[in-house]
Short mmCIF file of C-alpha atoms in Angstrom, two decimals:
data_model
loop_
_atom_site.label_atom_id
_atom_site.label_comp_id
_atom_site.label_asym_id
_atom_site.label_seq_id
_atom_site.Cartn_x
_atom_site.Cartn_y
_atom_site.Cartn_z
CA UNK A 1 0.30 -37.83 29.85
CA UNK A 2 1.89 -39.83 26.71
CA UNK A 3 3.17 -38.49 24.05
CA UNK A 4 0.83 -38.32 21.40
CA UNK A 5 -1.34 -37.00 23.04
CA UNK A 6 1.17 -34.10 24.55
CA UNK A 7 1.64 -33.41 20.84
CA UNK A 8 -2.29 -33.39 19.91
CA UNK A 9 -3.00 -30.90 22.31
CA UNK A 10 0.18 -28.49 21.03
CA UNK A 11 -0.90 -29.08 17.49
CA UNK A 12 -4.44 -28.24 18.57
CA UNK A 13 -3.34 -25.29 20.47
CA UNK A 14 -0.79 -23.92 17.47
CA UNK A 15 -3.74 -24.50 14.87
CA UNK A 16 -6.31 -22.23 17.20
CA UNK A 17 -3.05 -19.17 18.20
CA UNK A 18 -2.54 -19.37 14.56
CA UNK A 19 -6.08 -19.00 12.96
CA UNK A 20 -5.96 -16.06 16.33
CA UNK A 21 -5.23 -14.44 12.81
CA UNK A 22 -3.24 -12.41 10.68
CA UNK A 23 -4.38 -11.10 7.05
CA UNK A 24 -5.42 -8.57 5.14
CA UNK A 25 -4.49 -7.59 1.50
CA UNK A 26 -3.18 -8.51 4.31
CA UNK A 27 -3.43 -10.11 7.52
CA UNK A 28 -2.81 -10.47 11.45
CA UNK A 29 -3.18 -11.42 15.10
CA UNK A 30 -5.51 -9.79 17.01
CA UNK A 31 -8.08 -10.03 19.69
CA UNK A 32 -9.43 -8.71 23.10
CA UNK A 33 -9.76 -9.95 26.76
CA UNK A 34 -10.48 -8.13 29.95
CA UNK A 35 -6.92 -8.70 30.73
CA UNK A 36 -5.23 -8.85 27.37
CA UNK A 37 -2.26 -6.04 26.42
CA UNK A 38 -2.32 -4.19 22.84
CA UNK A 39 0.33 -5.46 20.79
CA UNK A 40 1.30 -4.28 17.52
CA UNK A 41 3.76 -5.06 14.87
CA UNK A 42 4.17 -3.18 11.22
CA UNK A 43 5.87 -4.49 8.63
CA UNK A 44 6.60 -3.95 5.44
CA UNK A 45 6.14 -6.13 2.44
CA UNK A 46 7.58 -6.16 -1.64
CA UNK A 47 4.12 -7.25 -3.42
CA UNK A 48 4.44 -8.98 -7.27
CA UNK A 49 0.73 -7.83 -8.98
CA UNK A 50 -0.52 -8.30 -12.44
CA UNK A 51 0.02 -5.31 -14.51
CA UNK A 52 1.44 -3.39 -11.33
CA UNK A 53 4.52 -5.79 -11.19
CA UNK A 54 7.08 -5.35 -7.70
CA UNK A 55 5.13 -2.78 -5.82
CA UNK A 56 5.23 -1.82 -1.49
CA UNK A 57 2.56 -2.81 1.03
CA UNK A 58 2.81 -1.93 4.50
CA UNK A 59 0.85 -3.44 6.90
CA UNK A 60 0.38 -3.11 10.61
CA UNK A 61 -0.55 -5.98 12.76
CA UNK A 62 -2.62 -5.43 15.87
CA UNK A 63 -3.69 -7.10 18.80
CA UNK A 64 -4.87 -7.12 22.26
CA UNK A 65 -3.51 -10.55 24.10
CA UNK A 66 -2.42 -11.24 27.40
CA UNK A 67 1.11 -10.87 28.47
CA UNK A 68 1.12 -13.56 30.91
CA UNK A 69 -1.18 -17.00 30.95
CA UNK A 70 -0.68 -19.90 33.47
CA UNK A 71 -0.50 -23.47 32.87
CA UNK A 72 -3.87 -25.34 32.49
CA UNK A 73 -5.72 -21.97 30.72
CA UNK A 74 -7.45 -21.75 27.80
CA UNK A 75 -6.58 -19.20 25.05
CA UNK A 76 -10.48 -16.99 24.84
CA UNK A 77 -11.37 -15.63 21.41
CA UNK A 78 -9.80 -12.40 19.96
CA UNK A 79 -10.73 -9.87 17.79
CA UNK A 80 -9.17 -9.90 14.42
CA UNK A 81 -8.01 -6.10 12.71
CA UNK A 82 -5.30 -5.74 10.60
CA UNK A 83 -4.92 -2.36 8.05
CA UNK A 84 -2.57 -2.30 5.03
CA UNK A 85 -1.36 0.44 3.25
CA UNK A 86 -1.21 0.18 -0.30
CA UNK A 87 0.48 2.84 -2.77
CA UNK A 88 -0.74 5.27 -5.21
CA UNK A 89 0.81 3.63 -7.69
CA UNK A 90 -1.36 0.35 -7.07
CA UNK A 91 -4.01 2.35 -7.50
CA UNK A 92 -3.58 3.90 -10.53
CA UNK A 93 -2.48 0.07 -12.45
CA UNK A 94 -6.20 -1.12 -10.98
CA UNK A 95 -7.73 2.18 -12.11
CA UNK A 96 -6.41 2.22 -15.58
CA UNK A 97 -7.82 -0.96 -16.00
CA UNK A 98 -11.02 0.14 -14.64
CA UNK A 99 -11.29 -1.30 -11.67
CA UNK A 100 -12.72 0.66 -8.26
CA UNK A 101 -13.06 -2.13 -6.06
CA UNK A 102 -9.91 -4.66 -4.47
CA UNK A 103 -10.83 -7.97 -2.07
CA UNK A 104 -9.58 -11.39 -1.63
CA UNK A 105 -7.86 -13.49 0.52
CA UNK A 106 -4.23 -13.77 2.75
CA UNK A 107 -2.16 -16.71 3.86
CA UNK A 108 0.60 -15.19 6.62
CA UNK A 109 3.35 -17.36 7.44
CA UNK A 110 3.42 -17.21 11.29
CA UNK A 111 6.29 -19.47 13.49
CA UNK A 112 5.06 -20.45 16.77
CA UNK A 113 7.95 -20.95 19.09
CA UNK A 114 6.49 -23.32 22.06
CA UNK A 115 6.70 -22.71 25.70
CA UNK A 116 9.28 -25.36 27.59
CA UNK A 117 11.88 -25.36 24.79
CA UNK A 118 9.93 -27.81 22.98
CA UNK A 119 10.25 -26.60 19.43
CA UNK A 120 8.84 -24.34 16.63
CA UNK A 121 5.63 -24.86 15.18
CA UNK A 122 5.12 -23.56 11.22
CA UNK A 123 1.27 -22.72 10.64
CA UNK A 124 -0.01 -20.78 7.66
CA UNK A 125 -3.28 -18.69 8.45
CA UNK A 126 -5.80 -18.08 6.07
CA UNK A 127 -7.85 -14.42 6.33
CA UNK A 128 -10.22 -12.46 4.58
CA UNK A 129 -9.51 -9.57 2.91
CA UNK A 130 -12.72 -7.12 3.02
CA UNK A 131 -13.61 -5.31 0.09
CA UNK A 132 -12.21 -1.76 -0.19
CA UNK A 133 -12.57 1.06 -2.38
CA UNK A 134 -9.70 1.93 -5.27
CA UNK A 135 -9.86 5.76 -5.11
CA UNK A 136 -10.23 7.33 -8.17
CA UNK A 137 -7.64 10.12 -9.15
CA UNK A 138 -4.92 7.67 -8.02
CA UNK A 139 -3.95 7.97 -4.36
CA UNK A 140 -2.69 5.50 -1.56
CA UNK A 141 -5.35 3.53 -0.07
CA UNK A 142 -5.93 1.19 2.79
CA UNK A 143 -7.64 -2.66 2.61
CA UNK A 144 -8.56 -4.06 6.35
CA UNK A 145 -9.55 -6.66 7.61
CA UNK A 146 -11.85 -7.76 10.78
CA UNK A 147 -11.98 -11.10 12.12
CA UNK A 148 -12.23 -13.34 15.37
CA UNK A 149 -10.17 -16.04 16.22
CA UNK A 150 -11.74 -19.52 17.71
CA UNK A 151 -11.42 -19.84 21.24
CA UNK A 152 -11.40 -22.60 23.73
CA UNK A 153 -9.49 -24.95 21.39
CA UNK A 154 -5.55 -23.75 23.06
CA UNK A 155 -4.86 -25.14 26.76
CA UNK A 156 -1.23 -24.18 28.02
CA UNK A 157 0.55 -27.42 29.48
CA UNK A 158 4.22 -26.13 29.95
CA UNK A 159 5.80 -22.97 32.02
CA UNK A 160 7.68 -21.00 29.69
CA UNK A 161 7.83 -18.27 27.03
CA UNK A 162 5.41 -18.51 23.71
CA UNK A 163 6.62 -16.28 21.18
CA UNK A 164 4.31 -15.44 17.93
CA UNK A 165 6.17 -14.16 14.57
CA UNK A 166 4.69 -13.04 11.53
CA UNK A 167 7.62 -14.66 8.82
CA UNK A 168 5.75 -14.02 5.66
CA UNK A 169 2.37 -13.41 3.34
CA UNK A 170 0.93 -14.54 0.02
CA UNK A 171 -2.23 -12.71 -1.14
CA UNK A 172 -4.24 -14.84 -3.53
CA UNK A 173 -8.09 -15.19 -4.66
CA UNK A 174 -7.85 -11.38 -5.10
CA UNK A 175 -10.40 -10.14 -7.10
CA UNK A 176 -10.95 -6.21 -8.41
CA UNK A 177 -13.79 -5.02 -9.72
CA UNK A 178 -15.63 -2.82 -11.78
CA UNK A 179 -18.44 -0.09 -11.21
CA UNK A 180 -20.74 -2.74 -12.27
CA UNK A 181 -19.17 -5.09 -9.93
CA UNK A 182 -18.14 -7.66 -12.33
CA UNK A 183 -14.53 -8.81 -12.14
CA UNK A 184 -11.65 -7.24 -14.03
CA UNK A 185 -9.49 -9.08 -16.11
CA UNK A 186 -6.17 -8.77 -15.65
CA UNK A 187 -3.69 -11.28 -17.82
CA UNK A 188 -2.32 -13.46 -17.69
CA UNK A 189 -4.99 -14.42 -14.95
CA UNK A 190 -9.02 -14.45 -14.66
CA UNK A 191 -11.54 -13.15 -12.39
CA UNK A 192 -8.61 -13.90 -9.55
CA UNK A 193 -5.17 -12.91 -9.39
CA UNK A 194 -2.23 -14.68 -7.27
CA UNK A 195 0.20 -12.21 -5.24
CA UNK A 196 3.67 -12.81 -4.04
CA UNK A 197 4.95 -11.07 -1.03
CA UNK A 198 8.73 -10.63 0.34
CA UNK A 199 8.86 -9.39 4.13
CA UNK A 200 11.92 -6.91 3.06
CA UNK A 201 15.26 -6.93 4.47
CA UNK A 202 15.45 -5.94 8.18
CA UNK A 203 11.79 -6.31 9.09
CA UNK A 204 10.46 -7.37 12.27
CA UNK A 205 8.71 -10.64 12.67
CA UNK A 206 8.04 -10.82 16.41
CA UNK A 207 4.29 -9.89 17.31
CA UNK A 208 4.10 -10.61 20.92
CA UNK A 209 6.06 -12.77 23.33
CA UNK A 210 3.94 -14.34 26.28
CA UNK A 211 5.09 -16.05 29.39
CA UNK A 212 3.39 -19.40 30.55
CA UNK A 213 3.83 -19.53 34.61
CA UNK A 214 3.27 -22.70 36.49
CA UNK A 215 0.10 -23.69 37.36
CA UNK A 216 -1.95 -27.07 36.98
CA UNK A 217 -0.11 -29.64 34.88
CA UNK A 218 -3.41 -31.78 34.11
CA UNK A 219 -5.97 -29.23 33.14
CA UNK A 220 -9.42 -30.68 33.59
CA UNK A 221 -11.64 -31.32 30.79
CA UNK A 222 -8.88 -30.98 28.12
CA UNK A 223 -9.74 -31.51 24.21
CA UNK A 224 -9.11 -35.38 23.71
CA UNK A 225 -8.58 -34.53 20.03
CA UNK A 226 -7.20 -31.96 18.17
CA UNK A 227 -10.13 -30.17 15.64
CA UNK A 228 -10.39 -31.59 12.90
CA UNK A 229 -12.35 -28.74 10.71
CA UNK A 230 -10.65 -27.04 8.74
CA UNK A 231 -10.55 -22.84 8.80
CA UNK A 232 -13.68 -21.50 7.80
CA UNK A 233 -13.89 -20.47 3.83
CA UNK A 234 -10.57 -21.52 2.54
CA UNK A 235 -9.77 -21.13 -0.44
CA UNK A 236 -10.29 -23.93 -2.66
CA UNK A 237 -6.49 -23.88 -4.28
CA UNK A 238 -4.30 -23.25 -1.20
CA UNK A 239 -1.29 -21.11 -1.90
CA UNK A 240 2.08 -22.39 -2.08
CA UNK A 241 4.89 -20.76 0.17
CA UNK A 242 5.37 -17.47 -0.37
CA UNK A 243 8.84 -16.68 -1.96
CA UNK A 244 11.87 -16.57 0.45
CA UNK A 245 14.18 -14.44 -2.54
CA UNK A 246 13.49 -10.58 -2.68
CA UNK A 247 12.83 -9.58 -5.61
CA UNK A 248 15.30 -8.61 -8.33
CA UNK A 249 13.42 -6.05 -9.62
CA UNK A 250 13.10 -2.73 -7.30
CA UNK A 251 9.65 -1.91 -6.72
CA UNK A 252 7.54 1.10 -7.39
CA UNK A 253 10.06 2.48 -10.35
CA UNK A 254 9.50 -0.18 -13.27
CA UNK A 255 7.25 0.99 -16.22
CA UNK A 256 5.02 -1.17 -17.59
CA UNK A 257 5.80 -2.48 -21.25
CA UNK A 258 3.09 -3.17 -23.36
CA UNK A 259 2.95 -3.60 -26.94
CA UNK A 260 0.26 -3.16 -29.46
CA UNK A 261 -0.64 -3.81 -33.53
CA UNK A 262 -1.78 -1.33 -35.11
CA UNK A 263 -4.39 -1.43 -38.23
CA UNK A 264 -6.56 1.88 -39.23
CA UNK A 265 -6.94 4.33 -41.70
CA UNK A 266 -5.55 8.24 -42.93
CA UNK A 267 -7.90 10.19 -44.78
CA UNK A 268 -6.19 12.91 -47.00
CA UNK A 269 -8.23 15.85 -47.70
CA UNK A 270 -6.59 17.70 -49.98
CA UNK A 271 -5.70 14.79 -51.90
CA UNK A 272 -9.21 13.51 -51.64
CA UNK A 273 -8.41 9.55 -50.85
CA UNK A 274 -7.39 6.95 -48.34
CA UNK A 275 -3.59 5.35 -47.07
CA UNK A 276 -4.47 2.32 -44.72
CA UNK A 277 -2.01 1.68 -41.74
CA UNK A 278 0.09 -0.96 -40.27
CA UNK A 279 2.61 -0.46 -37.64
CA UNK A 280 2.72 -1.68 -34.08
CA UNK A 281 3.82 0.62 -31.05
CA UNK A 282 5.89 -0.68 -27.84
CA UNK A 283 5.05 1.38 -24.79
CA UNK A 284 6.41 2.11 -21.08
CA UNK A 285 3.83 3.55 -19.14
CA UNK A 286 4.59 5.19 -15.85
CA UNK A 287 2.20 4.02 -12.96
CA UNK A 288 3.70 6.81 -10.69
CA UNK A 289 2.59 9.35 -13.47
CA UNK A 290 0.03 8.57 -15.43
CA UNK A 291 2.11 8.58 -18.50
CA UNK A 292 4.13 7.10 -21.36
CA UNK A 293 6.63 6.98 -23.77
CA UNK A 294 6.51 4.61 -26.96
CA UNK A 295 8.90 3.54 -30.34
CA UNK A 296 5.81 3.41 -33.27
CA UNK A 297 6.67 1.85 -36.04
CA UNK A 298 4.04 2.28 -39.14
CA UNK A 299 4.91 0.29 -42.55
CA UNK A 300 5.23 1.71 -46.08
CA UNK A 301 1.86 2.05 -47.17
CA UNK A 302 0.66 3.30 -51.11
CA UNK A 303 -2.43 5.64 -50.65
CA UNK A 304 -5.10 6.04 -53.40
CA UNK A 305 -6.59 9.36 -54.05
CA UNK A 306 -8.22 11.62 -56.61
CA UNK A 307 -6.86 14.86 -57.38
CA UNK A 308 -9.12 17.76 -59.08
CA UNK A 309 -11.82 15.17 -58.26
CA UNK A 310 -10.95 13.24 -61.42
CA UNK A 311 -7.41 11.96 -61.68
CA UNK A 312 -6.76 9.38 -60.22
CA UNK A 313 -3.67 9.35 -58.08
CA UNK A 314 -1.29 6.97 -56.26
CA UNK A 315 1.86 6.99 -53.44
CA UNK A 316 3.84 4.94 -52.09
CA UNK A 317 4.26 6.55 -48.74
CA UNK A 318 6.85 5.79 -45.84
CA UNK A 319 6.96 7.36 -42.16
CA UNK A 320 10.18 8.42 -40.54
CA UNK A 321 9.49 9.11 -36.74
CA UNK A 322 11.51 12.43 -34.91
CA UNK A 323 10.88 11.27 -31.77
CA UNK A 324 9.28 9.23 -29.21
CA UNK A 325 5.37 9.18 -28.81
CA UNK A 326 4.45 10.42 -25.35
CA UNK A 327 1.27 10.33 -23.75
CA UNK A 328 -1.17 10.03 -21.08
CA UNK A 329 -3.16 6.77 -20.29
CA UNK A 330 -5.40 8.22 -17.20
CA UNK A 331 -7.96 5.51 -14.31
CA UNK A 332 -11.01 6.78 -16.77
CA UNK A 333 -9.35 4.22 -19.74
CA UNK A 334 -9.08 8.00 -21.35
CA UNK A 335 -5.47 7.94 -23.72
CA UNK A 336 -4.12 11.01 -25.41
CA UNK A 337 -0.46 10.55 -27.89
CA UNK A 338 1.41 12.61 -29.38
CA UNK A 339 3.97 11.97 -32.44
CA UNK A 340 5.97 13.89 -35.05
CA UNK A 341 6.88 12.05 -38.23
CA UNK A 342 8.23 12.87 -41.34
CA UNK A 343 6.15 11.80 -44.71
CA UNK A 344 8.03 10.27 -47.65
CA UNK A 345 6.80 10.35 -50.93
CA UNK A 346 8.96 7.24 -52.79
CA UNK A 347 6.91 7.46 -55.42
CA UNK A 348 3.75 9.38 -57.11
CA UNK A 349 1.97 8.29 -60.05
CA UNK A 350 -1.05 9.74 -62.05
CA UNK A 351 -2.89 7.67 -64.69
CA UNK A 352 -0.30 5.03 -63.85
CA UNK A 353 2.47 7.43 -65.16
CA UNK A 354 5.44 8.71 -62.62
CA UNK A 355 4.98 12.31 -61.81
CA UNK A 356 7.31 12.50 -58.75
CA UNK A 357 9.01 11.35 -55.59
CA UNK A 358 12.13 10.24 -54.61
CA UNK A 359 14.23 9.92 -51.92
CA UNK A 360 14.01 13.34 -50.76
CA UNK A 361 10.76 13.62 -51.84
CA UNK A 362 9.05 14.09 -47.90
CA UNK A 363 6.90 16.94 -45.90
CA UNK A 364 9.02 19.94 -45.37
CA UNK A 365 9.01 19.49 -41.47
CA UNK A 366 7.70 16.52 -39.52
CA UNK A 367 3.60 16.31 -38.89
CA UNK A 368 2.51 16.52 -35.41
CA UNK A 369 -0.13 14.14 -34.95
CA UNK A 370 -2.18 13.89 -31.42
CA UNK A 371 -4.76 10.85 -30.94
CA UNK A 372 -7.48 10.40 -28.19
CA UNK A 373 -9.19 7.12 -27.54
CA UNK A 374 -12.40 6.46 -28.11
CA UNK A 375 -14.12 5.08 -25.55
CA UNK A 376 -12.26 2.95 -22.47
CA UNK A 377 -8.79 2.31 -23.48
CA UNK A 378 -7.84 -1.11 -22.36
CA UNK A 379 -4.17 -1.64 -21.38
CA UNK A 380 -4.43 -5.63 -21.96
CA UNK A 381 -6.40 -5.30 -24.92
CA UNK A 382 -6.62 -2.50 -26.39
CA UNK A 383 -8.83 0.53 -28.39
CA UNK A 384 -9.96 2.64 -31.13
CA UNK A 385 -7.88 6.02 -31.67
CA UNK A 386 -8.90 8.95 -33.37
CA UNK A 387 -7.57 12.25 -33.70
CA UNK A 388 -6.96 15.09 -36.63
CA UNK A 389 -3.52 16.73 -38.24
CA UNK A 390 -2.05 18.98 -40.46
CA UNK A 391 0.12 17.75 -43.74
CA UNK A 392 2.98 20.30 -43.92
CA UNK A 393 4.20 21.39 -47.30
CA UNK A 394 5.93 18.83 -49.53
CA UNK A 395 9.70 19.17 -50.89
CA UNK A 396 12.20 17.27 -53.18
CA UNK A 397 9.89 15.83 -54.78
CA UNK A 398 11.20 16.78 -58.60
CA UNK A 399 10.08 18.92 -61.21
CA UNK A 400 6.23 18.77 -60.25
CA UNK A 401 7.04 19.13 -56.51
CA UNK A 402 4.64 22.33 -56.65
CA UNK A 403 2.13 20.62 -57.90
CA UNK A 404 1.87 17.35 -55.55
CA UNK A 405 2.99 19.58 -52.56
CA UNK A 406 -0.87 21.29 -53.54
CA UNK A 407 -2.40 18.08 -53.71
CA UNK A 408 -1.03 16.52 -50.67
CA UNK A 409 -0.37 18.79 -47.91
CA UNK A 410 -3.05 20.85 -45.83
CA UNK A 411 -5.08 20.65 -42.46
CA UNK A 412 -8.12 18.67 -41.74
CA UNK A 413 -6.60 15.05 -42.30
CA UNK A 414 -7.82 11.97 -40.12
CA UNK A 415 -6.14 9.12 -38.65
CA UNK A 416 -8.17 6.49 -37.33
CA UNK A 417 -6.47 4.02 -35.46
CA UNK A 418 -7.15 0.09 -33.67
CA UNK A 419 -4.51 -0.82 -31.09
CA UNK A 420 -4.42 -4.50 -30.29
CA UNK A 421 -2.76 -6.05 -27.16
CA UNK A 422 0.45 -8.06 -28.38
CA UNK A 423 2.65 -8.63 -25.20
#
């Protein structure tokens, strides 16, 4: 037999062992004949997602395929099953952004080493990954997958041992969606999202070994050509290779930074009138908690009131934050903060005339102010905040410090609030 064709038939019979599958959110080899063996092979895998950044799969490979084959057989079709495990974590970065479905695609890197010493054979294997549900409070969660592989196209033509191993994995064309079904947006990507995988140190790679006995050399009615369709629904911008680096991040422990403007509005009863805000707030938010710690900054603002429901009133007002802001940003978009701030009173003017402030002029003890969202909270966009406090009692503010201390400080105050994705 010459020699391209010797090579055809092992490039036709890699292209059919490999498309013999691996996948799911993940992948895998798998199959069934009367005589085949299980195999299995778990591995596990460091996972780069949008908003979720460097976060564990594990996924576990299995298979029934023959341990031995003779020269001059054909490889049959095999059944295709392949379940990944993916973290709670995972689920609760998808959730907040209110997604309850995850599917897509896989690529798995798989190295064929050829019977007869004749060399290794790289083939990537594209898979589907069937649609599975995000459960909803946060929990780990499996995504499999079910497949066949195409049969008749592999014919063995050298004794030996064929060895299969699973060297990498790429998710990509992975879409999550909402209760509505509609995709979920998740920046810096569209209705898709791109996922690098790192097989992590120490893993296993070798699926199944088989041995190729003697038998005829010059099977009859061989495939003259190798196939020349291509794998059934690929996707229409194949993956590069998958990264060969782990990743310098650790997974599973990173918060999530996300930064917001801020533009809204403080009512002040007692003082009857309005202070707009300005500020932005940079967040971490825990994906293994549900929660979140954040530096707000609001500017000097001058608020415009009426006191005794006739004078007219102004002050040039500055915040001074205790603390962090903590919170709670749960998979219902639902977001609950609290902060503790002093107020400064720089300056207070009635009729235009100066009637206090100063540089000690502030609230007596810091205000605690807790907000709730209104509506979904969006982590990659944004939301509307409400929520009501208490003005504690005013000091060092001068001579008159009685006075504006009446006229500023009391319960029933609002704060309404619009966050607005930055970074």
């Amino acid at each position: 037999m010459g020699v391209h064709k010797r090579q055809a038939r092992a490039r036709s019979a890699l292209s059919a062992v490999a498309a013999a599958g691996l996948v799911t959110g993940l992948v895998t080899l798998s199959g069934g004949s009367a005589s085949a063996d299980p195999v299995k092979l778990t591995q596990k895998y460091t996972c780069k997602f949008p908003i979720i950044n460097n976060d564990p799969i594990e996924v576990e490979i299995t298979a029934d395929m023959p341990a031995t084959m003779k020269v001059g057989e054909t490889v049959p079709e095999y059944d295709i099953k392949a379940v990944t495990k993916v973290s709670a974590r995972a689920a609760q970065g998808l959730g907040v952004m209110g997604a309850v479905t995850l599917e897509g695609k896989a690529t798995a890197d798989v190295n064929v080493t050829l019977p007869g010493g004749t060399g290794n054979l790289p083939i990537k294997v594209v898979n589907t990954v069937a649609k599975g549900d995000i459960p909803n409070p946060a929990a780990g969660f499996t995504l499999t997958a079910n497949g066949k592989s195409p049969g008749n196209l592999l014919t063995w033509e050298k004794e030996g041992t064929a060895k299969f191993d699973v060297t990498g994995l790429k998710l990509h064309n992975m879409i999550a969606r909402d209760a509505d079904g509609n995709p979920v947006q998740l920046p810096p990507n569209g209705d898709e999202f791109p996922a690098d995988c790192t097989l992590d140190a120490g893993q296993p790679t070798a699926l199944h070994t088989m041995t190729i006995s003697g038998g005829s050399t010059d099977p009859t009615d061989p495939p003259t050509d190798p196939p020349t369709d291509p794998p059934t629904d690929p996707p229409t911008d194949p993956p590069t290779d998958p990264p060969t680096d782990p990743p310098t991040d650790p997974p599973g422990d990173d918060p999530v930074k996300l930064n917001f403007g801020i533009k809204g509005n403080s009512f002040i009863k007692a003082a009857n009138g309005n202070a707009p805000l300005t500020g932005g707030i940079d967040t971490r938010y825990d994906l293994n908690k549900g929660t979140f710690d954040a530096d707000l900054t609001l500017d000097p603002t001058k608020g415009k009131f009426t006191i005794m429901g006739f004078l007219p009133t102004t002050a040039d007002i500055a915040f001074e934050q205790t603390g962090k802001t903590t919170g709670t940003l749960d998979t219902a978009g639902a977001l609950k903060s609290k902060s503790e701030m002093f107020v400064k009173l720089s300056s207070v003017n009635a009729f235009g005339l100066p009637i206090g402030g100063g540089a000690d002029c502030k609230t007596a003890s810091p205000a605690k102010v807790d907000l709730a969202s209104e509506g979904r909270f969006q982590p990659y966009k944004g939301g509307k905040l409400k929520g009501t406090y208490t003005l504690p009692g005013i000091k060092g503010c001068g001579a008159l410090n009685d006075i504006i201390s009446t006229f500023m400080a009391g319960a029933g105050n609002t704060i309404d609030m619009d966050l607005t994705y930055k970074s």
